CSV table of C-alpha atoms and ligand atoms in Angstrom, one decimal:
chain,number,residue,atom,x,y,z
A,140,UNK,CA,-2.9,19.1,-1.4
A,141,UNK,CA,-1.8,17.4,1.7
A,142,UNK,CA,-3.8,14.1,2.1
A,143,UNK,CA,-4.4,12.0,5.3
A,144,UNK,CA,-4.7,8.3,4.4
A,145,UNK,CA,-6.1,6.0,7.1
A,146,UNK,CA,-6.3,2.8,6.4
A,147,UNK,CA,-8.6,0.3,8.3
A,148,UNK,CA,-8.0,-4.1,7.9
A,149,UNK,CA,-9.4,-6.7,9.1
A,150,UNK,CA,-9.4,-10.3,8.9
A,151,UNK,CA,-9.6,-10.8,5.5
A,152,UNK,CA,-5.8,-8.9,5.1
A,153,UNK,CA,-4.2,-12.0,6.7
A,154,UNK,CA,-6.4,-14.7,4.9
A,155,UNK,CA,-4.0,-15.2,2.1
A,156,UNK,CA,-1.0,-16.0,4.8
A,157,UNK,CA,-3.6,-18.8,6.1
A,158,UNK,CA,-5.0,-17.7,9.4
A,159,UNK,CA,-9.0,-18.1,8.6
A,160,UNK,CA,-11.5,-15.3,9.0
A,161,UNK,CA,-13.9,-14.9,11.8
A,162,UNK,CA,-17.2,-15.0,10.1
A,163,UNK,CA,-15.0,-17.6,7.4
A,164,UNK,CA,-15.1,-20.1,9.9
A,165,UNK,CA,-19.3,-19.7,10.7
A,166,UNK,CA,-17.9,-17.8,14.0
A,167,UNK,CA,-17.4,-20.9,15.6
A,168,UNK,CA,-14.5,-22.4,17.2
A,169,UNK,CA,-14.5,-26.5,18.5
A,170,UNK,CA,-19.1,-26.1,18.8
A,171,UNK,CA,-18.6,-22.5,20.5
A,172,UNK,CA,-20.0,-19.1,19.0
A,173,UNK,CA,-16.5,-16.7,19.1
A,174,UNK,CA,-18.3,-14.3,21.1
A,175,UNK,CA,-18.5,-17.2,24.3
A,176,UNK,CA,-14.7,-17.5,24.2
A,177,UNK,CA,-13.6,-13.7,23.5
A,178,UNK,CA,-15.3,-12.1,26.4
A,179,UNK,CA,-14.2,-11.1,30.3
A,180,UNK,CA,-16.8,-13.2,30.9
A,181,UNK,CA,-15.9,-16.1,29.1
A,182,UNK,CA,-12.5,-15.9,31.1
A,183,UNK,CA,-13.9,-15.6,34.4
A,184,UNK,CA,-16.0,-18.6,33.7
A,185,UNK,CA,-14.0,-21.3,32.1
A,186,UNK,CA,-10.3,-19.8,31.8
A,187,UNK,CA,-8.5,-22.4,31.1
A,188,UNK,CA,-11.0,-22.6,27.6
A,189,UNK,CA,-10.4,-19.5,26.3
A,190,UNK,CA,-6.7,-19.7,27.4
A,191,UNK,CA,-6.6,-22.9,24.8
A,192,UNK,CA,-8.2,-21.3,22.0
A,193,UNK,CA,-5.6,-17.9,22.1
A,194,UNK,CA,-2.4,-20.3,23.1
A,195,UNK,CA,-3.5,-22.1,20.2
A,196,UNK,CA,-4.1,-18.5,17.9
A,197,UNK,CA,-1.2,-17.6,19.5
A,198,UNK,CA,1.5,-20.4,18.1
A,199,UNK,CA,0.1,-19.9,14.5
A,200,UNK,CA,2.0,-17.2,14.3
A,201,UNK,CA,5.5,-18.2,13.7
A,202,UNK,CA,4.0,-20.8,11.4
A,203,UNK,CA,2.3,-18.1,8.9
A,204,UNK,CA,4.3,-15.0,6.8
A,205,UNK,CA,2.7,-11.9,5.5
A,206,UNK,CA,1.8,-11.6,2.1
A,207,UNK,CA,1.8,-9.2,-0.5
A,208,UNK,CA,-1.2,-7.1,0.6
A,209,UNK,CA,0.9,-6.6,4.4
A,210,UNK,CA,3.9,-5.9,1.9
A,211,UNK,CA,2.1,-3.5,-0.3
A,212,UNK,CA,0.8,-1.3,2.6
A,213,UNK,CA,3.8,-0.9,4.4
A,214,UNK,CA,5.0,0.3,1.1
A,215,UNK,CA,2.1,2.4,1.0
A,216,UNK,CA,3.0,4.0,4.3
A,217,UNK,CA,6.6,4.2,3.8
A,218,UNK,CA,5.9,6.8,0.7
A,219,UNK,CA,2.9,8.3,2.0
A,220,UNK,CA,5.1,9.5,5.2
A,221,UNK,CA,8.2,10.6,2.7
A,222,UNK,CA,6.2,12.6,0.6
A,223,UNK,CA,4.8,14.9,3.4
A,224,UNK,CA,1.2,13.5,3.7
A,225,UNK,CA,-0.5,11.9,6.6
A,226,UNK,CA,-0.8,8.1,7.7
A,227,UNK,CA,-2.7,5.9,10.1
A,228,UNK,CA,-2.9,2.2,9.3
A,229,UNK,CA,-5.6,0.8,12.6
A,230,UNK,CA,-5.7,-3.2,12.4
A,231,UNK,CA,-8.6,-4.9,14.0
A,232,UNK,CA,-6.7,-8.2,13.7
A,233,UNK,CA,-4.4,-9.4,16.7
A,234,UNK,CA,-1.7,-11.3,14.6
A,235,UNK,CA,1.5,-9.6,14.3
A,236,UNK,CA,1.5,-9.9,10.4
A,237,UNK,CA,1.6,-6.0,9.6
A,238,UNK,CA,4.4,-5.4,11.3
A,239,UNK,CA,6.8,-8.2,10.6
A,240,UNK,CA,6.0,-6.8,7.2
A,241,UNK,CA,7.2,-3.3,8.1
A,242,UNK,CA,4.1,-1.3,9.0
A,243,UNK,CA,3.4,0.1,12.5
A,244,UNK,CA,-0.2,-0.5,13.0
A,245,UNK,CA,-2.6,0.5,16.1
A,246,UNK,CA,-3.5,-2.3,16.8
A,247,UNK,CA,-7.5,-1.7,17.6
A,248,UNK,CA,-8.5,-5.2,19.3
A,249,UNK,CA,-5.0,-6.4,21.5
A,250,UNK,CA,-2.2,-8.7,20.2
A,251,UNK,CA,-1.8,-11.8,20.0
A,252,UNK,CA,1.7,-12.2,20.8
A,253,UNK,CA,1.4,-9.7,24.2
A,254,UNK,CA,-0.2,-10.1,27.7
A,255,UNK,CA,-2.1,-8.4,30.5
A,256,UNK,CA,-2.3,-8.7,34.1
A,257,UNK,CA,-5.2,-8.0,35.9
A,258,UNK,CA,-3.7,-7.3,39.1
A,259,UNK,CA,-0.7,-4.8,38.5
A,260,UNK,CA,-1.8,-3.7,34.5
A,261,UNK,CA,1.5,-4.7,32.8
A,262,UNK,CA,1.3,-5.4,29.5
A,263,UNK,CA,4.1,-7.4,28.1
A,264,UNK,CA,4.8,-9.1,24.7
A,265,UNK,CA,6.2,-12.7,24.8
A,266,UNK,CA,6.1,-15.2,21.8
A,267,UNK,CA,7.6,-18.4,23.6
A,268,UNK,CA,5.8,-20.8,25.4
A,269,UNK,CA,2.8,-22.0,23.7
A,270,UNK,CA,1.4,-24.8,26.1
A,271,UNK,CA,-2.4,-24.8,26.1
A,272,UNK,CA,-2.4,-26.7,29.6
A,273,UNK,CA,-0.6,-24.2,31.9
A,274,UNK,CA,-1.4,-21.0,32.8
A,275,UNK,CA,1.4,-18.0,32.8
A,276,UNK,CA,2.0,-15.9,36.0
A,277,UNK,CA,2.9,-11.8,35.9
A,278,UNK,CA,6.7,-11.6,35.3
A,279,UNK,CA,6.2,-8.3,37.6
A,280,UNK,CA,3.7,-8.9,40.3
A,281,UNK,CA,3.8,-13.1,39.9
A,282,UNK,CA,-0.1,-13.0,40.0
A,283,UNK,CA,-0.6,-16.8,38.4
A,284,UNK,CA,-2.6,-15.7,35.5
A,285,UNK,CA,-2.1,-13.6,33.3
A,286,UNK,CA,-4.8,-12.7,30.7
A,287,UNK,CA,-4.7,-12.4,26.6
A,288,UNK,CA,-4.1,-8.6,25.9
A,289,UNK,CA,-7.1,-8.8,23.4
A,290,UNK,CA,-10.0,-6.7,23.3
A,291,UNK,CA,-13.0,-9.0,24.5
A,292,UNK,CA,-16.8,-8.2,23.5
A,293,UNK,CA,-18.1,-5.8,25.8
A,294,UNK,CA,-14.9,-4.2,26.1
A,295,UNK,CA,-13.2,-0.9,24.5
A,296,UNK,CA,-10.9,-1.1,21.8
A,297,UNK,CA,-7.1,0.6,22.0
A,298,UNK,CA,-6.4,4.0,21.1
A,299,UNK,CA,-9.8,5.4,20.3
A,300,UNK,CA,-8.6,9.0,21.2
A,301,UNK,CA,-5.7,8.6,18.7
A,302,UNK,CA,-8.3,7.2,15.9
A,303,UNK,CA,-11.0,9.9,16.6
A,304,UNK,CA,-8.2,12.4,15.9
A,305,UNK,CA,-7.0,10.0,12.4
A,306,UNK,CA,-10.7,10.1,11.3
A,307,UNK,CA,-11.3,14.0,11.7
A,308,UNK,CA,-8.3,14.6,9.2
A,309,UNK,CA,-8.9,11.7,6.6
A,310,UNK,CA,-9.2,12.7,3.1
A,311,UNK,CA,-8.9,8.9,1.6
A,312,UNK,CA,-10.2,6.3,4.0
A,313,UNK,CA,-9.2,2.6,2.8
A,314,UNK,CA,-11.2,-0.4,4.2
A,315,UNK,CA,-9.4,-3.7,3.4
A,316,UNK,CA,-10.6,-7.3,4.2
A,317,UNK,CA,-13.5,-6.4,7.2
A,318,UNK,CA,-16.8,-7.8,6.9
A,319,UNK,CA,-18.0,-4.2,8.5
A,320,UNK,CA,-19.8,-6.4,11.7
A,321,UNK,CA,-18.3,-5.4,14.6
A,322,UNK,CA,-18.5,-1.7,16.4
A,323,UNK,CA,-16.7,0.6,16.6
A,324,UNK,CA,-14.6,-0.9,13.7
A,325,UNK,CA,-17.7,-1.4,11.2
A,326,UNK,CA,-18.7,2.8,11.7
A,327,UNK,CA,-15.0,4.1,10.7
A,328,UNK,CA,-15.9,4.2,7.1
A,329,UNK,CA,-19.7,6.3,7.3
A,330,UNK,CA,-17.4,8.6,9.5
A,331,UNK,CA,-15.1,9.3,7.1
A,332,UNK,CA,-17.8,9.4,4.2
A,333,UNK,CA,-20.0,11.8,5.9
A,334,UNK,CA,-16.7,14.0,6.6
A,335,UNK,CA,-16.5,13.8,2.5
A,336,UNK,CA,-12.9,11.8,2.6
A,337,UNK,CA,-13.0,9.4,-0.8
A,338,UNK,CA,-13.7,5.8,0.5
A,339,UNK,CA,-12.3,2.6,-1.0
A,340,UNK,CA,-13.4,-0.3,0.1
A,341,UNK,CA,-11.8,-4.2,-0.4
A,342,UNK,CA,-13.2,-7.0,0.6
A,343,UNK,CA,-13.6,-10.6,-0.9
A,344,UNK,CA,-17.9,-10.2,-0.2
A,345,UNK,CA,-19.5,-7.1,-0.1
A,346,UNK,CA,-19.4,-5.7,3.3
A,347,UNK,CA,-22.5,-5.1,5.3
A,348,UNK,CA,-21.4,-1.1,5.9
A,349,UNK,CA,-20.7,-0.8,1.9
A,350,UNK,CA,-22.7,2.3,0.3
A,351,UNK,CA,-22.9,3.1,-3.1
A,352,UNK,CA,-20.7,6.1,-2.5
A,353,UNK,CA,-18.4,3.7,-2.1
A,354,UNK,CA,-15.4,2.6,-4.5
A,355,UNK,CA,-15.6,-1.0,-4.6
A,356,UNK,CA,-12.7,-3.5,-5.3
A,357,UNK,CA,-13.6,-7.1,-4.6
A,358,UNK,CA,-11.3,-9.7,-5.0
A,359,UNK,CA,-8.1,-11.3,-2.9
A,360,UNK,CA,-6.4,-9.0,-0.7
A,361,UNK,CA,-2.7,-10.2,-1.7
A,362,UNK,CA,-3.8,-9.4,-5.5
A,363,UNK,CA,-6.2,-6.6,-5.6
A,364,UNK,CA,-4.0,-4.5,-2.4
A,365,UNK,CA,-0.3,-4.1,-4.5
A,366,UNK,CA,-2.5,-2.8,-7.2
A,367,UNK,CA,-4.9,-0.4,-5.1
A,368,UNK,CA,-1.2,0.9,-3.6
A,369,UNK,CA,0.8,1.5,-6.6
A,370,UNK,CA,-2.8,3.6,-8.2
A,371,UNK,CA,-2.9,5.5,-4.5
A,372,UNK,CA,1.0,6.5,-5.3
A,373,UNK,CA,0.9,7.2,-8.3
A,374,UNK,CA,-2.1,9.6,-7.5
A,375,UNK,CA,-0.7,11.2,-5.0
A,376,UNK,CA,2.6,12.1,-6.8
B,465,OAD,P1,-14.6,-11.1,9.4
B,465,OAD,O1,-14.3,-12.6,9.5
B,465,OAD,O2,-15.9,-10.6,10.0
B,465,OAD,O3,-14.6,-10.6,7.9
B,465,OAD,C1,-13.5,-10.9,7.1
B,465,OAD,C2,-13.7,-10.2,5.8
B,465,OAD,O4,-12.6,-10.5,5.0
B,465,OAD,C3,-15.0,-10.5,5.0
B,465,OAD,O5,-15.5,-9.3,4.5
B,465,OAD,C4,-14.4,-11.4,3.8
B,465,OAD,O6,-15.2,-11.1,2.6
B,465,OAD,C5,-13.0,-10.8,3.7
B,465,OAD,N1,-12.1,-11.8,3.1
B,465,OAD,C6,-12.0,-13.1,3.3
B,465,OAD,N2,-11.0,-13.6,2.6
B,465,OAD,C7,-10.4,-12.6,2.0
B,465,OAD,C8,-9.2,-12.4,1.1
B,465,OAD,N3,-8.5,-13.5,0.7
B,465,OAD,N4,-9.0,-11.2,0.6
B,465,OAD,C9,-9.7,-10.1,1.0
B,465,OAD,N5,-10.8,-10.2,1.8
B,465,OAD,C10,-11.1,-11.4,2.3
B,465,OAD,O7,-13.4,-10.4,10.1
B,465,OAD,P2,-13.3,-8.9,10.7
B,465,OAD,O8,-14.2,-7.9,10.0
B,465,OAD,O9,-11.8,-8.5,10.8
B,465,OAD,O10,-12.9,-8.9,17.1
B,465,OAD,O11,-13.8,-9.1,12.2
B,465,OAD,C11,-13.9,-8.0,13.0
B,465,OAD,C12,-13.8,-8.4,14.4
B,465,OAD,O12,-14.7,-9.4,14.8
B,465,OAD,C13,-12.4,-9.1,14.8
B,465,OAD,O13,-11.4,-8.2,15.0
B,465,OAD,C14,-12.8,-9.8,16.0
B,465,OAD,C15,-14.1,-10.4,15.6
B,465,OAD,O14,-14.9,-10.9,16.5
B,465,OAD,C16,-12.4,-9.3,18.3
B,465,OAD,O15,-11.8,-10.3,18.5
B,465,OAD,C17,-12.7,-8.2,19.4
């Protein structure tokens, strides 16, 4: 039988490599609730705050490596794709972890290391430049500021079309280090269980969209993930 494997992370994929989770750190950043800083709102408001706080996410990200869990699903993908079966792997988390490890995620919520511009649309990646006082202007259109390409609150995520597709063929649906909290994210797993696909589920705390139907595996993500890939392959061969 020819599976489809679609594989869902969040924050708690990357928590190993040292970037804290959202709801980790009480959802609060310097006094303010996450959702006041990631929202179009937030940016029309105060800019030059939520340009701190993702300048600041941003230059992280040379500092941190990915870990075994990143390491183990791009392995995961890798043989999945040579033996003929089906593969999505959809990140809700905006650090470029996944694929510095070798996987090519969708990557749900934005990135971290790419920009938008509200007046012409181009999106362009850049990882230099990490001054929290200073605004960066279009490279194409030179309108002074451009924005985070993140997906705010209130806003729709990437690719939905493409994941709507993933989810109507998955046979083994793999939730890994998301505290099932945020929509559309937290409603990819009852999709795929009510569409019968077999549902694992990591996490280091029980997820609020966990049902008993569910298989379980709590622990660390760079410990419990290797293991959970080398079971999947040696299942599927
Ligand atoms: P959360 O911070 O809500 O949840 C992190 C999950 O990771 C929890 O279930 C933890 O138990 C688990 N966890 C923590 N450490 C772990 C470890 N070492 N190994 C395995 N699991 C661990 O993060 P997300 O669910 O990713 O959206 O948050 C979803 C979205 O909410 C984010 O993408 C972001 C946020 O607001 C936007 O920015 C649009």
């Amino acid at each position: 039988m020819k599976h489809f494997i679609f594989v869902l992370t969040g924050a708690g994929v990357s928590a190993d490599s040292g970037i804290v989770t959202f709801r980790g750190a009480g959802g609060l950043w310097e006094g303010y609730k996450i959702e006041d800083v990631a929202t179009p709102m937030a940016w029309k408001r105060d800019p030059a705050l939520v340009w701190r706080f993702y300048q600041m996410r941003r230059a992280q990200l040379p500092a941190v490596q990915p870990n075994d869990a990143h390491r183990a699903l791009a392995r995961l993908e890798i043989e999945v794709r040579a033996s003929g079966h089906g593969f999505a792997l959809v990140t809700q988390n905006v650090d470029n972890l996944h694929e510095r490890a070798g996987s090519r995620p969708v990557h749900m919520h934005g990135e971290l290391a790419r920009f938008l511009c509200e007046q012409c649309g181009l999106s362009h990646g850049d990882l230099t430049d990490f001054r929290t006082d200073a605004f960066r202007p279009c490279p194409k259109c030179k309108f002074p500021r451009v924005r985070p390409d993140i997906v705010w609150f209130g806003e729709v995520p990437y690719r939905m079309d493409f994941i709507s597709e993933a989810l109507a063929s998955t046979t083994i649906f793999i939730s890994i280090g998301t505290s099932g909290a945020v929509d559309p994210a937290a409603g990819f797993l009852k999709e795929a269980r009510s569409r019968g696909a077999r549902t694992i589920v990591h996490s280091l705390d029980e997820p609020g969209n966990l049902s008993s139907r569910d298989e379980f595996l709590p622990g660390n993500a760079s410990e419990v993930v290797p293991r959970l890939v080398d079971d999947l392959l040696r299942s599927l061969s």
